[in-house]
mmCIF file of C-alpha atoms and ligand atoms in Angstrom:
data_model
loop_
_atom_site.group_PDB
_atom_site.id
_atom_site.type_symbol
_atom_site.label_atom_id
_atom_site.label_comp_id
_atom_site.label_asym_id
_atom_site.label_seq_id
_atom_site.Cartn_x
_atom_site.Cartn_y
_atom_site.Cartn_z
ATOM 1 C CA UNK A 19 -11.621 17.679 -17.815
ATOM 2 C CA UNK A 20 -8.638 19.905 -17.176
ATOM 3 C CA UNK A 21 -9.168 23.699 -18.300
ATOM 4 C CA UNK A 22 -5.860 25.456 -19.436
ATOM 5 C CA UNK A 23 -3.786 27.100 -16.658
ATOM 6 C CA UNK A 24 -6.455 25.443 -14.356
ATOM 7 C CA UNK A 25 -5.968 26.524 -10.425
ATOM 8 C CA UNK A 26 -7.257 24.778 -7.551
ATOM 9 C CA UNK A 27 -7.217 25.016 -4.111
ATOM 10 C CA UNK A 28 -6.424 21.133 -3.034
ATOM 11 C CA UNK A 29 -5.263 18.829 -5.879
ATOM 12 C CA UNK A 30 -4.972 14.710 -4.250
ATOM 13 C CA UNK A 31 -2.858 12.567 -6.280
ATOM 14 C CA UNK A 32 -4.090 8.963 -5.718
ATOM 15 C CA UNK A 33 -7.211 6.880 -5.792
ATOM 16 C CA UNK A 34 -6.750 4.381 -2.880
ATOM 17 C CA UNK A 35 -8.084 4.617 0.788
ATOM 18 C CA UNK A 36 -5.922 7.646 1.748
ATOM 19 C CA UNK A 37 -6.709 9.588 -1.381
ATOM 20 C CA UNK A 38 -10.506 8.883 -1.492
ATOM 21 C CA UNK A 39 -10.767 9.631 2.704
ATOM 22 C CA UNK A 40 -8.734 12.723 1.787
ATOM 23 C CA UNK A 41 -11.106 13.948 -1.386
ATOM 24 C CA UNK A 42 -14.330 13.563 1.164
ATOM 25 C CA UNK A 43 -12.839 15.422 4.186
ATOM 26 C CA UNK A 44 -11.639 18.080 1.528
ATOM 27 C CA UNK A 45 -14.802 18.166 -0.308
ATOM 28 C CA UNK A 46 -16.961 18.432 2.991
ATOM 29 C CA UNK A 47 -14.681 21.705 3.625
ATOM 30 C CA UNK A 48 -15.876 23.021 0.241
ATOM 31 C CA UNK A 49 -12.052 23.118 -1.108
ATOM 32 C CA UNK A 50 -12.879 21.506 -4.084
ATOM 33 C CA UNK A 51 -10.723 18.881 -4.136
ATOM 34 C CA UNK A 52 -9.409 17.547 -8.114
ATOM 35 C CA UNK A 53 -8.261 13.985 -7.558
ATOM 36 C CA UNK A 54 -6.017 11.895 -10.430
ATOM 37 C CA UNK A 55 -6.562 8.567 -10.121
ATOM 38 C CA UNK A 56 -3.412 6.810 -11.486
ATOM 39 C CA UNK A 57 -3.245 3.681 -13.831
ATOM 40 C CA UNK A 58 -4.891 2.114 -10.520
ATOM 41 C CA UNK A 59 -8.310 3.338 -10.235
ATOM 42 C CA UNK A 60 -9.213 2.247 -6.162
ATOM 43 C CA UNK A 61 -5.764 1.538 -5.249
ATOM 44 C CA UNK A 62 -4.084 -1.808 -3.562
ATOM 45 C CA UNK A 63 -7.346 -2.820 -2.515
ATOM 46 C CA UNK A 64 -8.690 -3.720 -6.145
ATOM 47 C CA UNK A 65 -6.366 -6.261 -6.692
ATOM 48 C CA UNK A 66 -7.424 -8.437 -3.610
ATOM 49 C CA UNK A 67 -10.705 -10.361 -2.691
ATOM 50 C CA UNK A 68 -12.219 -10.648 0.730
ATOM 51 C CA UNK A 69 -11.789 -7.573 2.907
ATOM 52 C CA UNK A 70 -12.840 -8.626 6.188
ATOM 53 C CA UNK A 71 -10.826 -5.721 8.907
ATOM 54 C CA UNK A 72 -12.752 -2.443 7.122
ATOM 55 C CA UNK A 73 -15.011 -1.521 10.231
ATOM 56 C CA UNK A 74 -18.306 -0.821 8.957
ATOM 57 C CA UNK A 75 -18.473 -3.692 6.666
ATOM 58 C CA UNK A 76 -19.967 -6.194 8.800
ATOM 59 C CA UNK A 77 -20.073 -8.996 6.854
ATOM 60 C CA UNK A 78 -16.614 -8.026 4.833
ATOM 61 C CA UNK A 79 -16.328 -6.779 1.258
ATOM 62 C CA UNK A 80 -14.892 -7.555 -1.712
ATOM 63 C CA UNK A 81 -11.589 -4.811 -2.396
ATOM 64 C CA UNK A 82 -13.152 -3.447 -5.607
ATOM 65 C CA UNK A 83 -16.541 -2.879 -4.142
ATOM 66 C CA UNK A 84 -15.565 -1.174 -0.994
ATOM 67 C CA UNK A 85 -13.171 1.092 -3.494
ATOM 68 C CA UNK A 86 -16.560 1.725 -5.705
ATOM 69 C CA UNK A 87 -18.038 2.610 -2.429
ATOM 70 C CA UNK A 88 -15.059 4.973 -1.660
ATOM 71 C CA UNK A 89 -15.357 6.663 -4.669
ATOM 72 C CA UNK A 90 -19.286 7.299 -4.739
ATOM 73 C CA UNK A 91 -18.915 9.157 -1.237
ATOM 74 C CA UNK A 92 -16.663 11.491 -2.588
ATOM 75 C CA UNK A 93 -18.146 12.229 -5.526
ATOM 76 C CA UNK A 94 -21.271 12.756 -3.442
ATOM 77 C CA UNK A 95 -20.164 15.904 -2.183
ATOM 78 C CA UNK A 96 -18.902 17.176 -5.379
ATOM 79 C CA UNK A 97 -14.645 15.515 -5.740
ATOM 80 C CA UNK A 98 -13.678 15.946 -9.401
ATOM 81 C CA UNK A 99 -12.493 12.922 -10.144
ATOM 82 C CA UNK A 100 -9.975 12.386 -13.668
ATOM 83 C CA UNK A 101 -8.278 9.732 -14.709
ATOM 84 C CA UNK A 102 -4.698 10.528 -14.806
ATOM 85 C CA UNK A 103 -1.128 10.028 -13.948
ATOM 86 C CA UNK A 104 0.891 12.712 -12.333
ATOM 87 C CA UNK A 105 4.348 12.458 -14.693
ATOM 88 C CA UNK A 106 6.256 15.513 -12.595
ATOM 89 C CA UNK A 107 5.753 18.181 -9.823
ATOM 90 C CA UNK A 108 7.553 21.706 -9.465
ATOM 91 C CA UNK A 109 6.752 22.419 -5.529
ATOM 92 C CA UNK A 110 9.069 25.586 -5.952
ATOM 93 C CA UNK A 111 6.773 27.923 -5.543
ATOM 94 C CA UNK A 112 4.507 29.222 -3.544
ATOM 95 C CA UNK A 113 1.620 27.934 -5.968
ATOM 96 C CA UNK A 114 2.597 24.152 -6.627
ATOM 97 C CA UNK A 115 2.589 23.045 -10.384
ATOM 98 C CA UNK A 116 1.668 19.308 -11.015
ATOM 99 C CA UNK A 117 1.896 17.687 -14.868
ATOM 100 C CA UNK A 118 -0.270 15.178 -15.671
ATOM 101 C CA UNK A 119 0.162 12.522 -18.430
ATOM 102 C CA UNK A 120 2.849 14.738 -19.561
ATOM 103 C CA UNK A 121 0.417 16.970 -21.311
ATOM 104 C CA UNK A 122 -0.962 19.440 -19.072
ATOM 105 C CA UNK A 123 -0.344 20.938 -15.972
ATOM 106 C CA UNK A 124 -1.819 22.550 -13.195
ATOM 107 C CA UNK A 125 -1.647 24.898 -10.108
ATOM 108 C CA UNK A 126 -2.554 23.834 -6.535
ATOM 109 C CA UNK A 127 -2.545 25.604 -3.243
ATOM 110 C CA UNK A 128 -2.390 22.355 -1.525
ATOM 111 C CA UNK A 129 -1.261 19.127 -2.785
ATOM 112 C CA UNK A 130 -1.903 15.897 -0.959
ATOM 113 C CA UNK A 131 -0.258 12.754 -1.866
ATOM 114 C CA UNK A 132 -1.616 9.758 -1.393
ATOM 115 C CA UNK A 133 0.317 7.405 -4.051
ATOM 116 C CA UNK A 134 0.515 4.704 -2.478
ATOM 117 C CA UNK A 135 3.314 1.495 -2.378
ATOM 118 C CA UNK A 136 3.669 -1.413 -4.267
ATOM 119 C CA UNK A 137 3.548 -4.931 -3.039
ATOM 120 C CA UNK A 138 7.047 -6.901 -4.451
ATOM 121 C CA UNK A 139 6.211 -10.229 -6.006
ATOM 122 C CA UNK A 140 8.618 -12.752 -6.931
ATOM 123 C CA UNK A 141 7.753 -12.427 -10.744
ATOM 124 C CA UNK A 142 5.932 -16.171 -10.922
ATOM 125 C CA UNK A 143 3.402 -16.284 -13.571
ATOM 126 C CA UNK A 144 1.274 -18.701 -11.367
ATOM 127 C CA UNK A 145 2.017 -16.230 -8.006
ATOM 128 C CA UNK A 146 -0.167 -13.996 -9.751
ATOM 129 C CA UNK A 147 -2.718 -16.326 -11.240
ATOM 130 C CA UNK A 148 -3.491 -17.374 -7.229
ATOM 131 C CA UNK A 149 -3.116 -13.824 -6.184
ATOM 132 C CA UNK A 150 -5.852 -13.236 -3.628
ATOM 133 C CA UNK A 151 -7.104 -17.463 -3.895
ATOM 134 C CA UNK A 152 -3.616 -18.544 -1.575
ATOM 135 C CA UNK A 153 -1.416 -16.178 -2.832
ATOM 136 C CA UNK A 154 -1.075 -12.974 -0.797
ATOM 137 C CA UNK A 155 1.213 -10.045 0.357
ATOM 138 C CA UNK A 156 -0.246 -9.447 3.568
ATOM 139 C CA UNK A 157 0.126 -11.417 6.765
ATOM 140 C CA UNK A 158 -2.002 -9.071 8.643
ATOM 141 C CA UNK A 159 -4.580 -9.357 6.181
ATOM 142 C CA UNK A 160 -5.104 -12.119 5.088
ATOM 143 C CA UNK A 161 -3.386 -14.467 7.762
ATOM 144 C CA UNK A 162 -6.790 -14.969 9.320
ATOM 145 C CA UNK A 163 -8.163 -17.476 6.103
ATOM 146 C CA UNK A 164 -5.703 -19.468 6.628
ATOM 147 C CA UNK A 165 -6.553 -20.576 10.570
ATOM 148 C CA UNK A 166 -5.401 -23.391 11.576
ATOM 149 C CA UNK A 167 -3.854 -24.817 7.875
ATOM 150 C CA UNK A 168 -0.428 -25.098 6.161
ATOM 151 C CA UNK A 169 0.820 -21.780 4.991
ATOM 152 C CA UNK A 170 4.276 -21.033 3.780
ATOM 153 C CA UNK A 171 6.114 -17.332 3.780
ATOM 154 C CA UNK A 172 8.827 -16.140 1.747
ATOM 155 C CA UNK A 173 11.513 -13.718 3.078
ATOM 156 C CA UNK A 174 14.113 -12.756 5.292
ATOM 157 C CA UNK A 175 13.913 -9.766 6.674
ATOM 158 C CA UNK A 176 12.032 -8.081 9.697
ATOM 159 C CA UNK A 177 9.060 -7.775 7.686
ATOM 160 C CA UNK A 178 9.131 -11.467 6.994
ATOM 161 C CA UNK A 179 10.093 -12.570 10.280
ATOM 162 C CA UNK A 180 7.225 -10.317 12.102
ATOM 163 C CA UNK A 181 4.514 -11.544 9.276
ATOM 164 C CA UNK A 182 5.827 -15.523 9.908
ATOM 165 C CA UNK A 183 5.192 -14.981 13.799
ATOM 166 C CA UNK A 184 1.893 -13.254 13.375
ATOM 167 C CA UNK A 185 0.824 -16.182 10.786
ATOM 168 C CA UNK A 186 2.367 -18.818 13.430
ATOM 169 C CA UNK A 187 -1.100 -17.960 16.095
ATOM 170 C CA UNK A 188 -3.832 -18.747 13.364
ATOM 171 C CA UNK A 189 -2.033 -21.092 11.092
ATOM 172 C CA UNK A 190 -1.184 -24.433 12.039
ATOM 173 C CA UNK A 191 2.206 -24.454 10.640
ATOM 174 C CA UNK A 192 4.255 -21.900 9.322
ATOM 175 C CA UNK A 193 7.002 -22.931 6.473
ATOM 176 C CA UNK A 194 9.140 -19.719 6.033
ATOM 177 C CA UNK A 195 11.564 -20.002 2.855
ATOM 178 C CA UNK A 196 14.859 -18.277 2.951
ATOM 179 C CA UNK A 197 16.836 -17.674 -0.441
ATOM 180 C CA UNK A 198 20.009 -17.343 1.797
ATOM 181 C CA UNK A 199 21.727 -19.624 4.284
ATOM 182 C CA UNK A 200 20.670 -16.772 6.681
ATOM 183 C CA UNK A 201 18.026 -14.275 7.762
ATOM 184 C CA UNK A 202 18.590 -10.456 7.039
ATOM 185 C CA UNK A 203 15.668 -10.034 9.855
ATOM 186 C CA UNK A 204 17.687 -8.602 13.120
ATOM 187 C CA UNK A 205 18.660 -10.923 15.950
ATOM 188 C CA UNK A 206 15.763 -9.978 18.015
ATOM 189 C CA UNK A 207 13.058 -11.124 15.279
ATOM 190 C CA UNK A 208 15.135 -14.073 14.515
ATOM 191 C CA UNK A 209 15.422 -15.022 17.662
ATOM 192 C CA UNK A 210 11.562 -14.835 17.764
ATOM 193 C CA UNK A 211 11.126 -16.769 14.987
ATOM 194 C CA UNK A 212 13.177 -19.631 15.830
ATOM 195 C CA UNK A 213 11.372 -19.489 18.984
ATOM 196 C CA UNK A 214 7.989 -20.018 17.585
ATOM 197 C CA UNK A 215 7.651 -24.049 17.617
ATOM 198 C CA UNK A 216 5.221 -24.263 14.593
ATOM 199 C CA UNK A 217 7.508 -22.420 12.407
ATOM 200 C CA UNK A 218 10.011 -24.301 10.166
ATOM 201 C CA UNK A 219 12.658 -22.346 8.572
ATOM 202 C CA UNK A 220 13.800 -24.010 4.812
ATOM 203 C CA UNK A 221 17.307 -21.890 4.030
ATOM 204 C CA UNK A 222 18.929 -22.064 0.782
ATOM 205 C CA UNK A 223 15.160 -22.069 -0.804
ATOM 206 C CA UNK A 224 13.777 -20.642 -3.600
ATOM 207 C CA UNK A 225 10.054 -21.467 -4.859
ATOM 208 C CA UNK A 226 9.715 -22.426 -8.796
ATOM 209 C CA UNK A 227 6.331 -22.470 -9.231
ATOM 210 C CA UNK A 228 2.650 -21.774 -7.342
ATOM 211 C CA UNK A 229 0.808 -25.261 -7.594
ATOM 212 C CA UNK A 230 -3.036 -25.267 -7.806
ATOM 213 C CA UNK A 231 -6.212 -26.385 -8.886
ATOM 214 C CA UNK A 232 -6.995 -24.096 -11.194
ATOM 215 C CA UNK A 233 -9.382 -22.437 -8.872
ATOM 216 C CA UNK A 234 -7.204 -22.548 -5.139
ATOM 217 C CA UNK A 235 -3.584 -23.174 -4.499
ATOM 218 C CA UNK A 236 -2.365 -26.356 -2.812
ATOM 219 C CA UNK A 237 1.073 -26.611 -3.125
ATOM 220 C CA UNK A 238 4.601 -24.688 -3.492
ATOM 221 C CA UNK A 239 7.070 -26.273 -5.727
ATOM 222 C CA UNK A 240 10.345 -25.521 -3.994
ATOM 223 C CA UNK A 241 14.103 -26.469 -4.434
ATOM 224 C CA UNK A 242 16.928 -26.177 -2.608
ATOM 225 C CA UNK A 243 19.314 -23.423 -4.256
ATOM 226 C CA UNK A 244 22.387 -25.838 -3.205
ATOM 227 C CA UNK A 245 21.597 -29.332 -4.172
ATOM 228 C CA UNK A 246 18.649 -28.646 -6.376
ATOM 229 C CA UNK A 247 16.065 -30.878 -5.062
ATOM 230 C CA UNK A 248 12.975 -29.817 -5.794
ATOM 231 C CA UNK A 249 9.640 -30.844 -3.385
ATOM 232 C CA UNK A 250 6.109 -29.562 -3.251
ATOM 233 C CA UNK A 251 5.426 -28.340 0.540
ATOM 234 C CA UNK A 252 1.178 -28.814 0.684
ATOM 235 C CA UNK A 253 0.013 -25.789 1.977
ATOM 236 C CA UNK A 254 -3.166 -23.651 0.978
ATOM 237 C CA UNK A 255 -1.365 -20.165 1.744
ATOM 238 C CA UNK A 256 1.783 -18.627 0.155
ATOM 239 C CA UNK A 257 2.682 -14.838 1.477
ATOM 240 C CA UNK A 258 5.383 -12.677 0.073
ATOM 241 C CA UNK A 259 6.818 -10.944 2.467
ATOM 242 C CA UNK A 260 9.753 -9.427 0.186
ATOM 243 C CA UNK A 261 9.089 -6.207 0.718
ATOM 244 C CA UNK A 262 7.162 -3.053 -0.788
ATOM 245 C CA UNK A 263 8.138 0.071 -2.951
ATOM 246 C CA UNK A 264 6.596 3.561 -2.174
ATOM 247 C CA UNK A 265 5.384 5.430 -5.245
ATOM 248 C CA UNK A 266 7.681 8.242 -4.574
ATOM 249 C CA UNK A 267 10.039 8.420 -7.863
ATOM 250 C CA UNK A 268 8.439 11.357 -8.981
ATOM 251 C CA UNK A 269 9.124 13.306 -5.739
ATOM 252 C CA UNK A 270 13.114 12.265 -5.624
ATOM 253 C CA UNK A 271 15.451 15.427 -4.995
ATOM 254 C CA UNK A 272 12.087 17.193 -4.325
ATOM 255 C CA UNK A 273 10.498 16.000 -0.795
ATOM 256 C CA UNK A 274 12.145 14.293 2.095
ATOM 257 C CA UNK A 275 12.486 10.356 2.209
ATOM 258 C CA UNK A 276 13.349 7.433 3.940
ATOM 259 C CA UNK A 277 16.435 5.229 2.739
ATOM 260 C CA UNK A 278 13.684 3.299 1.028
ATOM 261 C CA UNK A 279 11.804 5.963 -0.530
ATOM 262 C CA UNK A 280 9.110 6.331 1.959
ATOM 263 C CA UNK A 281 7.890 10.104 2.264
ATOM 264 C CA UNK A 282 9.091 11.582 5.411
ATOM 265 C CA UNK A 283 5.840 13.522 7.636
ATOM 266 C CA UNK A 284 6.331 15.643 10.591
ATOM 267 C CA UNK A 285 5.628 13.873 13.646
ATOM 268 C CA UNK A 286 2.024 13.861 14.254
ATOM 269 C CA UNK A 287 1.214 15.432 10.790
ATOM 270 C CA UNK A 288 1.031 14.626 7.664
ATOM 271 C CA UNK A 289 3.096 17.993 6.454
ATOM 272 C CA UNK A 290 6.013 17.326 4.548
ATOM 273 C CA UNK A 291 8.963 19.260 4.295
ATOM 274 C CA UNK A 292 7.161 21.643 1.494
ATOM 275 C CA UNK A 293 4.103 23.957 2.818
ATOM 276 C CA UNK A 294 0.827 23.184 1.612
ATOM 277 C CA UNK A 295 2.088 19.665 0.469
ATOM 278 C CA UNK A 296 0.587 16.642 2.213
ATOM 279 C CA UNK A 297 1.301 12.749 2.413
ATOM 280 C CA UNK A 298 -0.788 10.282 3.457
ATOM 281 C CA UNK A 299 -1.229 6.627 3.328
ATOM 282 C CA UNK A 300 0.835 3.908 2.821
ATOM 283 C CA UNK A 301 3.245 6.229 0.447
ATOM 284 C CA UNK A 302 4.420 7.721 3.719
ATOM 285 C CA UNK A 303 3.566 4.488 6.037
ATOM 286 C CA UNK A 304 6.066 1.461 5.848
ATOM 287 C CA UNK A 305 4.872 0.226 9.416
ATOM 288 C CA UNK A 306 0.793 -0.532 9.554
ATOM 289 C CA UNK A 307 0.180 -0.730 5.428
ATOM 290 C CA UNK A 308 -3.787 -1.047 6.315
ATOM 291 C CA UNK A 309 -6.320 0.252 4.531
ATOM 292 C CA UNK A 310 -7.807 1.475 7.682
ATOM 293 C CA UNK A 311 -4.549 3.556 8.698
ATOM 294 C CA UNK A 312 -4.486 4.927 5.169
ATOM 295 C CA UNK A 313 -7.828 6.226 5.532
ATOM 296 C CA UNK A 314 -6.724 8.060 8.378
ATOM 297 C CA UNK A 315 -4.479 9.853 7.366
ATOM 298 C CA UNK A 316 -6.026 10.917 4.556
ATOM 299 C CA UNK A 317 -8.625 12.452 7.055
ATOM 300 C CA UNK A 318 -6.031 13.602 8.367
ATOM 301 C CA UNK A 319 -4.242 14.879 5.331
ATOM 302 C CA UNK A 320 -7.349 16.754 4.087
ATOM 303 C CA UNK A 321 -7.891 18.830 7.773
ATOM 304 C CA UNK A 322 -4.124 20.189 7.422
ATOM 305 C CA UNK A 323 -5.001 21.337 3.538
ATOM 306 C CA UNK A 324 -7.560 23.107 4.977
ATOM 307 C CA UNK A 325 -6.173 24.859 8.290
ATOM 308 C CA UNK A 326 -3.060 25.565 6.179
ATOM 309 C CA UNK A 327 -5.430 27.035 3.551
ATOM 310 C CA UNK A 328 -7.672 28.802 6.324
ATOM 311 C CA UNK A 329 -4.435 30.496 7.918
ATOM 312 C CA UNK A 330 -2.889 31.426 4.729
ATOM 313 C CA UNK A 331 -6.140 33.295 3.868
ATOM 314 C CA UNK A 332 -5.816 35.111 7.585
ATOM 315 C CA UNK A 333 -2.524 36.324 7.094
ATOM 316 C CA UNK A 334 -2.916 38.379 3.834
ATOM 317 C CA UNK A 335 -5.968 40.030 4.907
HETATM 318 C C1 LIG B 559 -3.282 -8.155 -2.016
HETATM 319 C C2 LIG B 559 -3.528 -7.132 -0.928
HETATM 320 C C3 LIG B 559 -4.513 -7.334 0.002
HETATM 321 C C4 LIG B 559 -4.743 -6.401 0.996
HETATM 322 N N1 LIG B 559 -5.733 -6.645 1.889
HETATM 323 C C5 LIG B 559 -5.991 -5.720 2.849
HETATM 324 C C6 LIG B 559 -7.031 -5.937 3.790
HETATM 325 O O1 LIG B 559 -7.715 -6.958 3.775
HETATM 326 N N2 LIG B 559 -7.232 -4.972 4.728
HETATM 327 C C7 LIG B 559 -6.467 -3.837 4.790
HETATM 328 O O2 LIG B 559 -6.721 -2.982 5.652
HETATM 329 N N3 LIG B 559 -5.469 -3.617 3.919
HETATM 330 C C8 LIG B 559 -5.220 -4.527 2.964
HETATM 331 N N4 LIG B 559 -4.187 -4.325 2.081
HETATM 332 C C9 LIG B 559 -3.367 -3.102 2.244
HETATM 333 C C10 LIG B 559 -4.122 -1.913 1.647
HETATM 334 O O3 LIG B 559 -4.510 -2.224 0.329
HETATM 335 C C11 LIG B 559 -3.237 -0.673 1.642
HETATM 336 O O4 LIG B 559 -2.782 -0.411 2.956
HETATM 337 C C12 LIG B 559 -4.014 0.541 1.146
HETATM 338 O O5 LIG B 559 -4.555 0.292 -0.123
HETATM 339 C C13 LIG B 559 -3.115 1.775 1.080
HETATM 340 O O6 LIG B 559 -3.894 2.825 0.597
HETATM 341 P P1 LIG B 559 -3.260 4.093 -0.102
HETATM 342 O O7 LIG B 559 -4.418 4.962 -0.440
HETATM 343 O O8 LIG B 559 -2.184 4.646 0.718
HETATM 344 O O9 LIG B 559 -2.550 3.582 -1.428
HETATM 345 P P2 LIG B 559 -2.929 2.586 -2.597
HETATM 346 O O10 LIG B 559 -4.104 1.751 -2.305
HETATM 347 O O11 LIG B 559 -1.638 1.917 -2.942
HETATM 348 O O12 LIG B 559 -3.330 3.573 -3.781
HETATM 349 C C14 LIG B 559 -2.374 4.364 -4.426
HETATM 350 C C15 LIG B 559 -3.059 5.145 -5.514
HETATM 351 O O13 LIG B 559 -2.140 6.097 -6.055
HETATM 352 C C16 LIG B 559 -2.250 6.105 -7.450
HETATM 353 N N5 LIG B 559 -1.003 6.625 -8.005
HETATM 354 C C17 LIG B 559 0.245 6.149 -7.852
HETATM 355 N N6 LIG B 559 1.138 6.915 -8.540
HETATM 356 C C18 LIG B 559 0.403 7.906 -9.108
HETATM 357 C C19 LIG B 559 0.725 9.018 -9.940
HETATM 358 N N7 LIG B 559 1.980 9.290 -10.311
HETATM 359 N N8 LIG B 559 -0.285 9.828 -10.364
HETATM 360 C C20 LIG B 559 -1.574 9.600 -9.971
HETATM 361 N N9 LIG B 559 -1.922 8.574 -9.179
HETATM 362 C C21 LIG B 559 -0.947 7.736 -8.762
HETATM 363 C C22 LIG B 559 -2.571 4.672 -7.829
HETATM 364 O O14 LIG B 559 -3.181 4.609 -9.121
HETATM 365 C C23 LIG B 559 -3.547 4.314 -6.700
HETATM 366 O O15 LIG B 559 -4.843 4.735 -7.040
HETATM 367 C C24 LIG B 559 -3.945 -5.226 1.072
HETATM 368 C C25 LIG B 559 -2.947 -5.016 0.122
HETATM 369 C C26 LIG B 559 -2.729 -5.944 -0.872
HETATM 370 C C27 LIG B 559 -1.652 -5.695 -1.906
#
């Protein structure tokens, strides 16, 4: 529970890979690491099934259990752990102020953020019914469940393009459905995909509906957006490649971003452009998104808190 004016010496906002790597690398270094959760205990990870590309999970894991796991280790070496979301930041100051909940607020030598992105869905009601049993947002993934079948991608952008070609090796065919009469990918990536001879671009498509069994998907209802024909393509895989959205509002005006809101790191590092503030994770990542790359730089995240820490302590005796 949160004392009034509370200080501590490395406060992590998040509770996905990044955050949890961060909290046991921090702990380890006896900074006594608070971590807020967020209204997503675990992160991304708890909203999927089969995690198969985790090393050390030999026989894969389901998301929510490896988060569980996660969050044990760090607790094991003594990460206070509180459920709460981080409504502002003042990083002013030398000592950085975070709010949470709106309520109450406290000081931080260090601050490493690890908030995360969120997947964009198209807003079906049955998308997210077969989320994680067809449905996915991750070619990388999840494209290997899916070898040699049907799947279909929706998108139109590099993203979607680079996904559609790495689903084209494993999946027998590829149906990639573009809203437009064009791609937004650029010409190289188009160019690759309407290279790739098992991929089959549909323009002018939207999808309607996710078709299933009740357990597994089998089918996307489509239509054309010009003539309004509507088929079912059978395939057992739908991705939605559409694009993610860092959590960074809170941090507008306040750290450095990308023209899509991605927190900007120093090269190598996971300093921002505020001392003693950290990013890590896919908040600051719009190019791997893996859980494994997350956990890195939280690692990484965590042994900048505390060299920062260590040479602040040097200089003022
Ligand atoms: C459906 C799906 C399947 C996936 N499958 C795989 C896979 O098989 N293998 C793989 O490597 N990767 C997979 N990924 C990607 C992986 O989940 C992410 O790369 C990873 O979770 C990123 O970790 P993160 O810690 O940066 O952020 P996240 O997991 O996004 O966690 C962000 C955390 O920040 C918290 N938060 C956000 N805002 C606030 C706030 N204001 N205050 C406090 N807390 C806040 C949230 O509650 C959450 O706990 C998948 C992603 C999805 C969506």
């Amino acid at each position: 529970m949160p004392q009034e004016n509370e200080h501590v010496k490395c406060l992590i906002i998040g509770s996905g890979p990044a955050g949890y790597t961060a909290a046991i690398y921090a702990a380890r270094a006896d900074l006594k690491p608070v971590l807020y959760t967020g209204i997503v205990p675990g992160g991304q990870l708890t909203q999927t099934t089969e995690v198969e590309n985790f090393p050390g999970y030999p026989d894969g894991v389901q998301g929510p259990q490896m988060m569980e796991d996660f969050r044990k280790q760090a607790e094991r070496f003594g990460t206070d752990i509180r459920f709460g979301y981080v409504t502002s930041v003042n990083f002013s100051e030398d000592v950085h102020k975070v709010v949470i909940d709106g309520e109450h607020a406290i000081t931080a030598d260090t601050v490493i953020i690890a908030t995360g992105a969120t997947a964009k869905w198209l807003g079906l009601e049955s998308e997210q019914k077969y989320n994680g049993f067809g449905v996915s947002a991750c070619a990388v993934c999840d494209g290997f469940f899916f070898r040699g079948q049907d799947v279909a991608i929706v998108g139109a952008g590099d993203t979607a393009a680079e996904e559609a070609t790495y689903l084209a090796k494993l999946a027998n065919k590829v149906h990639m459905l573009v809203r437009r009469d064009e791609f937004r990918a650029s010409k190289a990536m188009q160019h690759r995909v309407l290279n790739t001879p098992n991929i089959e671009i549909h323009y002018n498509t939207e999808t309607k509906e996710i078709v299933g069994d009740g357990q597994n998907l089998t089918g996307v209802l489509i239509y054309n957006n010009q003539t309004l024909a509507e088929r079912v393509l059978p395939v057992t895989g739908f991705f939605v490649a559409i694009g993610h959205k860092p959590n960074t509002e809170l941090f507008q005006g306040i750290l450095d971003m990308d023209i899509n809101g991605y927190l900007i790191t120093q090269p190598d590092s996971t300093r921002t452009n505020i001392e003693g503030v950290f990013a890590c994770g896919d908040v600051q990542d719009h190019i791997y998104r893996q859980a494994v790359t997350a956990a890195g730089t939280g690692c990484m995240a965590a042994l900048e808190a505390e060299r920062y820490l260590a040479a602040k302590e040097y200089s003022m005796m």
